[in-house]
Short mmCIF file of C-alpha atoms and ligand atoms in Angstrom, two decimals:
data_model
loop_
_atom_site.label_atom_id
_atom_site.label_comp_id
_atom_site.label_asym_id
_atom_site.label_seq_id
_atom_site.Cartn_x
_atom_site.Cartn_y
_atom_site.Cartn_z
CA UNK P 21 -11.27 2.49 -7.32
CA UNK P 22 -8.63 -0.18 -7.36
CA UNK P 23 -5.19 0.32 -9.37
CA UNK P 24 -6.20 -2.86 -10.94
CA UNK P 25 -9.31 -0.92 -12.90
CA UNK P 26 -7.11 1.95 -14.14
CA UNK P 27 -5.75 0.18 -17.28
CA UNK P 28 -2.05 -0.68 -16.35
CA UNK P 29 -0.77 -3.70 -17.22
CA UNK P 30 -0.49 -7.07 -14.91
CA UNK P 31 3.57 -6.07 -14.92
CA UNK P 32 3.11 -2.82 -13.77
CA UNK P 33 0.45 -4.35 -11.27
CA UNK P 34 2.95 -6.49 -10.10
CA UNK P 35 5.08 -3.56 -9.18
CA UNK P 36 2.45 -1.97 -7.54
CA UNK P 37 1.69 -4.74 -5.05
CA UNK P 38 5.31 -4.98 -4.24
CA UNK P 39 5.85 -1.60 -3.44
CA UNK P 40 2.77 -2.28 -1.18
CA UNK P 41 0.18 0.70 -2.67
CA UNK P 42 -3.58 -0.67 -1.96
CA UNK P 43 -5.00 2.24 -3.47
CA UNK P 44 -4.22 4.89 -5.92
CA UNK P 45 -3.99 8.46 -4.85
CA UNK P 46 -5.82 10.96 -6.38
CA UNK P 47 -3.39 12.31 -8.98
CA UNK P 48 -2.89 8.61 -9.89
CA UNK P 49 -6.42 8.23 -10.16
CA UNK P 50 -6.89 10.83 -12.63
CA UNK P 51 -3.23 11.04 -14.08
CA UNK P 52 -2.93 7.52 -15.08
CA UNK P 53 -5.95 6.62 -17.39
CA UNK P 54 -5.14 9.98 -19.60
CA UNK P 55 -1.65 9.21 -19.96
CA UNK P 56 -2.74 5.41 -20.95
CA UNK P 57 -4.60 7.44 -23.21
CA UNK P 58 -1.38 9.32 -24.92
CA UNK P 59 -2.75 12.40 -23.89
CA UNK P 60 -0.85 14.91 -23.29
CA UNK P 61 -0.61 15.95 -19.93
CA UNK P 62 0.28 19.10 -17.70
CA UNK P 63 0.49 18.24 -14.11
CA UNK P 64 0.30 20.28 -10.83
CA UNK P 65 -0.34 18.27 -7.46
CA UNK P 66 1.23 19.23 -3.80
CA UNK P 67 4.20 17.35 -3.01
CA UNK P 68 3.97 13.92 -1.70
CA UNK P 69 1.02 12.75 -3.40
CA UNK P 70 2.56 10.21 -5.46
CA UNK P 71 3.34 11.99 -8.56
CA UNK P 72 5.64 9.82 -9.58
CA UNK P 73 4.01 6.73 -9.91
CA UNK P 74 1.31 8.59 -11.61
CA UNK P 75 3.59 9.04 -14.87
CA UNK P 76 5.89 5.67 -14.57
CA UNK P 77 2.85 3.53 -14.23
CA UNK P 78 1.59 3.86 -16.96
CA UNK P 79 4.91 4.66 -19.06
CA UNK P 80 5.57 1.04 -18.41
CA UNK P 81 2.40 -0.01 -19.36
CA UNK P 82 2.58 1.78 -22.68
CA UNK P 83 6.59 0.89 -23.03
CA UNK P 84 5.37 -2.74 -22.38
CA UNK P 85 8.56 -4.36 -23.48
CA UNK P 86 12.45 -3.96 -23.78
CA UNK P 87 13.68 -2.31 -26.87
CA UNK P 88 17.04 -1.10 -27.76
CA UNK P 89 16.56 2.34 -28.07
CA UNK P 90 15.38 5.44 -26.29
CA UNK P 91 11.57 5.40 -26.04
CA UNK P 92 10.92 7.44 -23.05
CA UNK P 93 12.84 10.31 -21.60
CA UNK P 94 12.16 12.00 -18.10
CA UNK P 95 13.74 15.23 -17.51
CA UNK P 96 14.58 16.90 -14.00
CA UNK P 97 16.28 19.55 -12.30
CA UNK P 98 18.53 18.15 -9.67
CA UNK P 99 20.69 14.79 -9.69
CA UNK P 100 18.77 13.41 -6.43
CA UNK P 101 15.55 13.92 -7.92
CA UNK P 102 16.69 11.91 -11.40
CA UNK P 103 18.13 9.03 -9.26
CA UNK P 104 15.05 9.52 -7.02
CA UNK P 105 12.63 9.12 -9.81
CA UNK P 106 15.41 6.16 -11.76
CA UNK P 107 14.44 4.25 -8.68
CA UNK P 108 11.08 4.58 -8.72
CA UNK P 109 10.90 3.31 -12.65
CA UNK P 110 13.43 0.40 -11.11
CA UNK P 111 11.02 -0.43 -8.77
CA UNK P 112 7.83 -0.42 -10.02
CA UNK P 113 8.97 -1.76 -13.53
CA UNK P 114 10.69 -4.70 -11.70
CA UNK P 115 8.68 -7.42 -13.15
CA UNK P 116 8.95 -5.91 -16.73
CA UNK P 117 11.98 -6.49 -18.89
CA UNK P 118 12.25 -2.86 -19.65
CA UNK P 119 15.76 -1.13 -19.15
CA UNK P 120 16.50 2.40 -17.16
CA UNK P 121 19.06 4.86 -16.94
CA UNK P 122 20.10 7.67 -14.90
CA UNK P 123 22.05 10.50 -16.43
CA UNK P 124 23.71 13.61 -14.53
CA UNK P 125 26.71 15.51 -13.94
CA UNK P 126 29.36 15.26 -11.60
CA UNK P 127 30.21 11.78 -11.80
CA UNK P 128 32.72 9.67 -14.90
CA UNK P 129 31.37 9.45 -18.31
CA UNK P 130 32.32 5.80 -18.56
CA UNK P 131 29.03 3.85 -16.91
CA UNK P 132 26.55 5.79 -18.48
CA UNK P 133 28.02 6.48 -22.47
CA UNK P 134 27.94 2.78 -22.12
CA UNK P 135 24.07 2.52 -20.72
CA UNK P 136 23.36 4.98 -23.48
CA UNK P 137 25.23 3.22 -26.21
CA UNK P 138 23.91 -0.53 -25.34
CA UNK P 139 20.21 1.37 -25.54
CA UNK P 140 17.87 1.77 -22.46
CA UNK P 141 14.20 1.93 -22.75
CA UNK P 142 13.78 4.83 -20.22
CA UNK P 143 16.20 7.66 -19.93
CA UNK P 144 16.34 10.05 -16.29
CA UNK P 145 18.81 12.91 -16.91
CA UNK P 146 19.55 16.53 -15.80
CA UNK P 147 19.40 18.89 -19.10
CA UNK P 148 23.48 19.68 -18.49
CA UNK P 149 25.14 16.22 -18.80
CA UNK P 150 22.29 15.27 -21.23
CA UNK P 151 23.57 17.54 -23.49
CA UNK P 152 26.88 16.71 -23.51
CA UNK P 153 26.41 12.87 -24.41
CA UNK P 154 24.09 14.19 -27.25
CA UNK P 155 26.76 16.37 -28.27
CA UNK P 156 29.21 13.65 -28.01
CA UNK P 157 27.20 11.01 -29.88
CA UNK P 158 26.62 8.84 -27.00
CA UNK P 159 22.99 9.81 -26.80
CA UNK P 160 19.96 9.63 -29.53
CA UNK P 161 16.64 11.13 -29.30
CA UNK P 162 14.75 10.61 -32.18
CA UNK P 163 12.90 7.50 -31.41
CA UNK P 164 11.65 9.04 -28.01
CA UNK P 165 7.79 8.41 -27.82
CA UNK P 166 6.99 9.73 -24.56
CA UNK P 167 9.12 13.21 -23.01
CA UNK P 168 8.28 13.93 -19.41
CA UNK P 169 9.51 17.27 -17.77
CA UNK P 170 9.30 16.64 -13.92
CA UNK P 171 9.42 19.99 -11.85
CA UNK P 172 9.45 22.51 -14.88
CA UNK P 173 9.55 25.49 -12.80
CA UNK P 174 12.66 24.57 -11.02
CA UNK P 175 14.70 23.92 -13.84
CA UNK P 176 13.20 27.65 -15.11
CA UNK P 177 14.26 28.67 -11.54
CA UNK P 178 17.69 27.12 -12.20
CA UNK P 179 18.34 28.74 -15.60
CA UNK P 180 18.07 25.37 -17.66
CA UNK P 181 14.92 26.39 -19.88
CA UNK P 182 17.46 27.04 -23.00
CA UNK P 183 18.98 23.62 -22.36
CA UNK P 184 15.66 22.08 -22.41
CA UNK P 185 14.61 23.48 -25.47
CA UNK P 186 17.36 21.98 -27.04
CA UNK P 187 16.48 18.77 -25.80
CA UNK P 188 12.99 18.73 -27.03
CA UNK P 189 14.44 19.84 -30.35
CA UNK P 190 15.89 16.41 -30.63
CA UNK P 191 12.77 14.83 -29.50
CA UNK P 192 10.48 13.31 -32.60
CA UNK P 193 7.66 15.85 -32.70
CA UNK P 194 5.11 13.39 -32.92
CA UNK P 195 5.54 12.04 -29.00
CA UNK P 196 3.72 12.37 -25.96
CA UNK P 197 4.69 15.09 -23.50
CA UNK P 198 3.69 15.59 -20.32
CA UNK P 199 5.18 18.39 -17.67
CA UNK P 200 4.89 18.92 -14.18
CA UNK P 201 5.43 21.84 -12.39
CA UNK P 202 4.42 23.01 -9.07
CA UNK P 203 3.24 26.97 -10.23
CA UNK P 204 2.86 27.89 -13.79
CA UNK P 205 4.85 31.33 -14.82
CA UNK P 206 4.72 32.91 -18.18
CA UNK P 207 7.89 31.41 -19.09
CA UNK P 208 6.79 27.73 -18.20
CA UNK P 209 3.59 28.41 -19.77
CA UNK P 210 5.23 29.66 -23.64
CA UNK P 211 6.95 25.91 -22.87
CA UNK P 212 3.65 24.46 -22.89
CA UNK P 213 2.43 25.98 -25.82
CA UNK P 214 5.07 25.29 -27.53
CA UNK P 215 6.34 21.55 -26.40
CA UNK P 216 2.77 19.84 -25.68
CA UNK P 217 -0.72 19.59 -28.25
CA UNK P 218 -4.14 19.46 -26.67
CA UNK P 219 -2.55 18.79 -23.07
CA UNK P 220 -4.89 17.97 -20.43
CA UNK P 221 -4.49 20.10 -17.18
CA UNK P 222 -4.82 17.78 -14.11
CA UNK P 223 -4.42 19.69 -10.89
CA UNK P 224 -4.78 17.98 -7.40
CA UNK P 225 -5.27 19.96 -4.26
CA UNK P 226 -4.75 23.73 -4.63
CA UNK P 227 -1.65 24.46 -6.20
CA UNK P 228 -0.26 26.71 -3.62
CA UNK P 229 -0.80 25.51 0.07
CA UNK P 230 1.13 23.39 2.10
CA UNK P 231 0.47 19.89 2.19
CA UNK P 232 -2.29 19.55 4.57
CA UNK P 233 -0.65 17.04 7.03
CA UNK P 234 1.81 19.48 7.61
CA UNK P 235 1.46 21.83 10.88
CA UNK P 236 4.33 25.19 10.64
CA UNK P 237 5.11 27.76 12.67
CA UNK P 238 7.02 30.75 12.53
CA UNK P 239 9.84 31.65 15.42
CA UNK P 240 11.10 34.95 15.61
CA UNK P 241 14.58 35.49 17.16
CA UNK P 242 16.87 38.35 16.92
CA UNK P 243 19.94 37.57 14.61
CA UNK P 244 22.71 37.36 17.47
CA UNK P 245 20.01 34.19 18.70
CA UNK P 246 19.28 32.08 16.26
CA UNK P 247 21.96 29.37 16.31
CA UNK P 248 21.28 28.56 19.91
CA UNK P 249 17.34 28.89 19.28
CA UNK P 250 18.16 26.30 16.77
CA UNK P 251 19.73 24.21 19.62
CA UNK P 252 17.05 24.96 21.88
CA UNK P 253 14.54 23.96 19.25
CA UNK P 254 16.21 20.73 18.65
CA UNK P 255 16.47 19.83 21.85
CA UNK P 256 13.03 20.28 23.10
CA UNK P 257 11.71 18.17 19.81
CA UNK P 258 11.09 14.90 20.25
CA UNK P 259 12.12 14.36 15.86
CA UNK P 260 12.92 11.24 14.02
CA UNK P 261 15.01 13.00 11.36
CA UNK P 262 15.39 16.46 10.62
CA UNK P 263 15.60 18.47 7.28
CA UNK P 264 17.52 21.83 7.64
CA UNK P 265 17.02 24.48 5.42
CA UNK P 266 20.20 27.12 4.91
CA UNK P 267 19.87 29.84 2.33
CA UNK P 268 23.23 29.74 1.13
CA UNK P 269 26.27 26.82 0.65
CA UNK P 270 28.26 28.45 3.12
CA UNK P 271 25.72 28.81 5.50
CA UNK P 272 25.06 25.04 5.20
CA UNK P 273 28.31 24.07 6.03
CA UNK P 274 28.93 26.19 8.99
CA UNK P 275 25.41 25.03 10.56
CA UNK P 276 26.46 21.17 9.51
CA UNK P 277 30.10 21.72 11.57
CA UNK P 278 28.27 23.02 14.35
CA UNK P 279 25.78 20.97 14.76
CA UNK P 280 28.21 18.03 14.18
CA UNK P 281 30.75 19.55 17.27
CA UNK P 282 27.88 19.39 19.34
CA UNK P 283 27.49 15.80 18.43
CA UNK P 284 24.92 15.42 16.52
CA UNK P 285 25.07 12.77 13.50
CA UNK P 286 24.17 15.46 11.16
CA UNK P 287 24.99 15.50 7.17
CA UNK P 288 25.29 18.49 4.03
CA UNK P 289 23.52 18.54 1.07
CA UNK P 290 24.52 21.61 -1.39
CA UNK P 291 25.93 22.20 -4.97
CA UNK P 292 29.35 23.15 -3.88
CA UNK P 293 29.84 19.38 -3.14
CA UNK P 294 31.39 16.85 -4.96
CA UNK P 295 28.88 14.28 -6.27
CA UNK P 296 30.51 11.25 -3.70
CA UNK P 297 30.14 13.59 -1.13
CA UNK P 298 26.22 14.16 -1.84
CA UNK P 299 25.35 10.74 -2.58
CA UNK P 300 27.02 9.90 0.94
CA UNK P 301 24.78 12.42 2.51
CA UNK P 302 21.29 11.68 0.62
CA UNK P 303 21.88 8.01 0.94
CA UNK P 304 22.92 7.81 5.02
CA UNK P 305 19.92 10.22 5.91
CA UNK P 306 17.67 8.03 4.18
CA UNK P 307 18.93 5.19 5.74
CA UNK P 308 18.54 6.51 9.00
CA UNK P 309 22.31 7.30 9.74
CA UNK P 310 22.01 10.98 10.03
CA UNK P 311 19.67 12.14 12.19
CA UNK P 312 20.07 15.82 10.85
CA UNK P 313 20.48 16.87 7.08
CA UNK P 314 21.55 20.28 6.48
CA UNK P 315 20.86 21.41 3.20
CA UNK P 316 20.03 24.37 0.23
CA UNK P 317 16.86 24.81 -2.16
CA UNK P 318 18.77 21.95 -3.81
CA UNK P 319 16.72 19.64 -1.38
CA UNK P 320 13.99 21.81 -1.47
CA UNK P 321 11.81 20.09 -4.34
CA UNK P 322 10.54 16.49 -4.67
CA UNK P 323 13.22 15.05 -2.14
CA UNK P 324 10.99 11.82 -0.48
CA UNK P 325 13.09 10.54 2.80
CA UNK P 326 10.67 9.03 5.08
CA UNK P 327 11.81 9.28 8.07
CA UNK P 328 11.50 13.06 8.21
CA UNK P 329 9.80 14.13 11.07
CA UNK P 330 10.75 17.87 11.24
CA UNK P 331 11.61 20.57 8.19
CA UNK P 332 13.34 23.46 9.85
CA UNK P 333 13.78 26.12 7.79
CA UNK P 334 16.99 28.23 9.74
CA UNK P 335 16.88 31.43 7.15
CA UNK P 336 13.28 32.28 5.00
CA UNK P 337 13.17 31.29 1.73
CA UNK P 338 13.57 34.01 -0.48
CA UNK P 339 10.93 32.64 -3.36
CA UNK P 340 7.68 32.47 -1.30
CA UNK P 341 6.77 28.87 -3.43
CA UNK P 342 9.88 27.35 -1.79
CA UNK P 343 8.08 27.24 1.20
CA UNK P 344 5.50 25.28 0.56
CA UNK P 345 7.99 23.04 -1.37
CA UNK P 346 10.51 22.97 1.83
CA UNK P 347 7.96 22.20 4.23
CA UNK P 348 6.72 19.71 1.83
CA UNK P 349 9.80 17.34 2.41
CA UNK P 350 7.81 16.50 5.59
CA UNK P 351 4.08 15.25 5.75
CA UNK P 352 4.63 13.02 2.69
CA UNK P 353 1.89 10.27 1.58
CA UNK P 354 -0.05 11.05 4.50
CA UNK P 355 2.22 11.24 7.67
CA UNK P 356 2.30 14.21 9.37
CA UNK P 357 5.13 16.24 9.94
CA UNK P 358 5.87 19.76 11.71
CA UNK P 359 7.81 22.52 9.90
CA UNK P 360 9.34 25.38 11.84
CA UNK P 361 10.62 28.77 10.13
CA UNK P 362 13.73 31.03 12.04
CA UNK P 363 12.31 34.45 11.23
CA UNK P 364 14.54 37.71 12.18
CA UNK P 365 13.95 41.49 11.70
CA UNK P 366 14.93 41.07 8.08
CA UNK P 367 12.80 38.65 6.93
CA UNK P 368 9.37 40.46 7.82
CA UNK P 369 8.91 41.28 4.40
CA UNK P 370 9.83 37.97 2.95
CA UNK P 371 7.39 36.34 5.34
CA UNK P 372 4.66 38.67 4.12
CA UNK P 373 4.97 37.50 0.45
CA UNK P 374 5.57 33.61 1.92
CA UNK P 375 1.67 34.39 4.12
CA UNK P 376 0.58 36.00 0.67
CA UNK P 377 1.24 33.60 -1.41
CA UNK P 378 -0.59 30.76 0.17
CA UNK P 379 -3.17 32.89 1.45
CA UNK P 380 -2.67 32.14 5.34
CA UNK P 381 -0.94 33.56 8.28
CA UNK P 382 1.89 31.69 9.82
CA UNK P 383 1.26 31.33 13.70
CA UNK P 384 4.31 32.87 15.75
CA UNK P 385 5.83 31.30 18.62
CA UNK P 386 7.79 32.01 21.17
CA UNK P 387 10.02 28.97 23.35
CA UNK P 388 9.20 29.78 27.28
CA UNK P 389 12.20 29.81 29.43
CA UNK P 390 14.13 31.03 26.58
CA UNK P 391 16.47 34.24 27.11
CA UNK P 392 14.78 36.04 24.33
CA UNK P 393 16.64 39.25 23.07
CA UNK P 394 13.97 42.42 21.67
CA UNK P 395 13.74 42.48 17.91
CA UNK P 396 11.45 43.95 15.70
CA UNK P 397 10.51 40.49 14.00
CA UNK P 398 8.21 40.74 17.70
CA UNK P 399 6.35 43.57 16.05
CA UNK P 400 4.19 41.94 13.59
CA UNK P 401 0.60 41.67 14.44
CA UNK P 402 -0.78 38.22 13.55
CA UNK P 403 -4.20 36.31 14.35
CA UNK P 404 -3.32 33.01 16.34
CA UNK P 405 -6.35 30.73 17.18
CA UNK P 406 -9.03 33.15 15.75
CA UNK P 407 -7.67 35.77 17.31
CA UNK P 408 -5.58 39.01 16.61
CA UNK P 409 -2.79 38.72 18.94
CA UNK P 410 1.13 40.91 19.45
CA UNK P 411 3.22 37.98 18.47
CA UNK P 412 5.41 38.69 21.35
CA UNK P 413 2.84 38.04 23.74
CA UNK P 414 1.96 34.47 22.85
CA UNK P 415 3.60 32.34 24.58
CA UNK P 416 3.41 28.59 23.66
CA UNK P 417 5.35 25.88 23.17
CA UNK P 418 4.62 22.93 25.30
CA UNK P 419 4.42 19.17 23.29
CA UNK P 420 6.51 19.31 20.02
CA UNK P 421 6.08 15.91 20.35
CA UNK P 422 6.31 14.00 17.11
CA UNK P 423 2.49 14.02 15.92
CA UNK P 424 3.10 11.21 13.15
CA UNK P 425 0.33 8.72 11.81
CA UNK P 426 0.87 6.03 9.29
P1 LIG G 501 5.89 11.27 -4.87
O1 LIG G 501 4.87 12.37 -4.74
O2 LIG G 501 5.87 10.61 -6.20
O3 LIG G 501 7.27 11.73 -4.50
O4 LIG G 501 5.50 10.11 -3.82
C1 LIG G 501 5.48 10.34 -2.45
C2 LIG G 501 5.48 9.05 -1.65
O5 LIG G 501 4.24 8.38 -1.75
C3 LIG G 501 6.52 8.03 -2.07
O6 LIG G 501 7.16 7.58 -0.89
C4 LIG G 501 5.75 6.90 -2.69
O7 LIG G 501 6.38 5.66 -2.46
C5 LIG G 501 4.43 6.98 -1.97
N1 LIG G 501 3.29 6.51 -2.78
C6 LIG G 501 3.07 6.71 -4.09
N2 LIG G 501 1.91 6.17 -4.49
C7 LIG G 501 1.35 5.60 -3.39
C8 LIG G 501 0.12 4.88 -3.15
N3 LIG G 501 -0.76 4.66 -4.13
N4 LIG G 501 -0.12 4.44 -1.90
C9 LIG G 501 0.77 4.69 -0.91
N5 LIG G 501 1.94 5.37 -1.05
C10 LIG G 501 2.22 5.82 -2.28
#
């Protein structure tokens, strides 16, 4: 079915066609005519499948026209994903008069108390600075007609439920809500009963498996290795842009100075770093002037660069659903991407609960011609190709060439 059946209005049409979308994906398909509706809506699709669009579509169609006031308010849990999606409602509401704004911490008061105070049709905050222009007057909530919470379980994960619920508070209770969220705890799920009436439940693809255009692969290496596995790894990929996992900030930046002494064009992404320094990072690797980014779960959800060719995650996630999120940075609206996981002695168990919770086994692999020191990350028995196998005995490696379609 075409987008122009689904109910949005010739504005929001507009945008579509000049973003270049033929067709709707399927979460768009189904998302948009309910939230036309007012429906209430709880949303769980992979990553990458155009989620986005799915909720500002029609929020622009229902908006339909500039206002002074707060009408519609889109909560999320990191900075790059609320100037991520702030773009998106730029973008696709271009032919409409409608205003946006993009709150978060971090950065000077001054831009946005004004933003807030002049009245923008569509707010995109983080909960924390949010708060504080409430607090502070700048910000008013009780005209809001539509309240979207955009990765729920994240901002659970990140301890900003409480912060939240004071939002909605503020919120008229007669609104539309709609949350999306990737896996649905007991915590996220007393949200839902308590934020949202009657919501529908649209869920694309099965919730907890990696996007399917994504091929991964696990690569064991004893500790003392896996730096210049890394190396090795990166030099026998043929990638357009890599995404680097790191499990902590520190660990980030010592990867990012190595990397960079070796001369690569390589850029951090954690918390520890100032906002300027972050924007520099997210905006050159989307551009295309980094070829590496090295970064924390901070990237880990929602983050759409499209020139990423590779996720590599250097340490194992320790929340098995970050997985499928990391890896998820890759493969997005139907390219295909490769994802490869450093796995020592240590993180045997972790990768257990990762293979668990999306029901496969990861295939192991081993480089040839590399000087492999014995660890016991070798010892795991795993099936590879239909067959049960001793990871250290498979031996296979040849073409990580760059296996991209658009
Ligand atoms: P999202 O899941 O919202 O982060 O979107 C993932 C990517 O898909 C973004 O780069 C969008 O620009 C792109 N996208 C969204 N909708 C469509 C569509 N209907 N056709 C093609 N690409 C799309």
């Amino acid at each position: 079915m075409p987008f122009s059946k689904l109910g949005l209005s010739p504005k929001a049409l507009e945008g579509v066609k000049a973003a270049g979308y033929t067709e709707p994906t399927p979460i768009q398909l189904r998302a948009i005519p309910v939230v036309l509706r007012g429906a209430d809506v709880i949303g769980s699709a992979q990553t990458g499948t155009g989620k986005t669009a799915a909720f500002v579509l029609p929020v622009l169609t229902r908006l339909e026209t500039h206002k002074p006031f707060a009408r519609c308010l889109v909560l999320t849990p990191t900075r790059e994903l609320a100037a991520q999606v702030e773009t998106a409602v730029r973008d696709y509401g271009r032919f409409t008069n409608l205003t946006a704004t993009v709150i978060f911490g971090g950065v000077g008061y001054n831009r946005q108390t004004e933003d807030l105070r002049r009245g923008c049709d569509i707010i995109v905050a983080t909960p924390g600075r949010l708060l504080d222009h409430m607090q502070q007057g700048n910000a008013r909530l009780d005209r809001v007609e539509i309240l979207i919470l955009d990765e729920a379980d994240r901002m659970l994960d990140m301890g900003f439920l409480p912060d939240v619920r004071r939002i909605i508070e503020k919120c008229p209770r007669q609104r539309q809500t709609m949350l999306f969220s990737a896996t649905i705890p007991p915590e996220i799920e007393g949200l839902c009963k308590w934020a949202l009436r009657n919501p529908e439940t649209i869920e694309i693809g099965a919730r907890r498996s990696p996007a399917a255009t994504v091929t991964h692969a696990l690569y064991p290496v004893a500790d003392a290795q896996k730096y210049e596995l890394l190396c090795e790894l990166l030099k026998r990929t043929n990638f357009d842009q890599v995404l680097l996992f790191a499990r902590t900030r520190h660990g980030a930046d010592r990867i990012h100075q190595r990397l960079q002494r070796e001369g690569h064009s390589v850029a951090v992404l954690h918390s520890d770093r100032t906002q300027q320094e972050r924007e520099h990072s997210l905006n050159g690797f989307r551009n295309g002037r980094f070829e590496i980014m090295v970064a924390t779960d901070i990237a880990s959800r929602g983050l759409d660069v499209e020139g990423i060719s590779h996720v590599i995650n250097y340490d194992v996630p320790q929340h098995p659903e970050d997985y499928v999120h990391r890896i998820g940075r890759t493969g997005r609206a139907q390219a295909v991407g490769d994802a490869f996981t450093l796995m020592v002695a240590e993180d045997v168990e972790h990768v257990q609960a990762i293979e668990r919770f999306i029901g496969q086994k990861i295939a192991r692999m081993k480089l040839d011609n590399f000087p492999y020191l014995y660890t016991r990350a070798f010892e795991a028995v795993v099936p590879i190709r239909g067959k049960l196998v001793r990871a250290g005995s498979t031996v296979s490696t040849s073409g990580f060439g760059r296996r991209r379609r658009r």
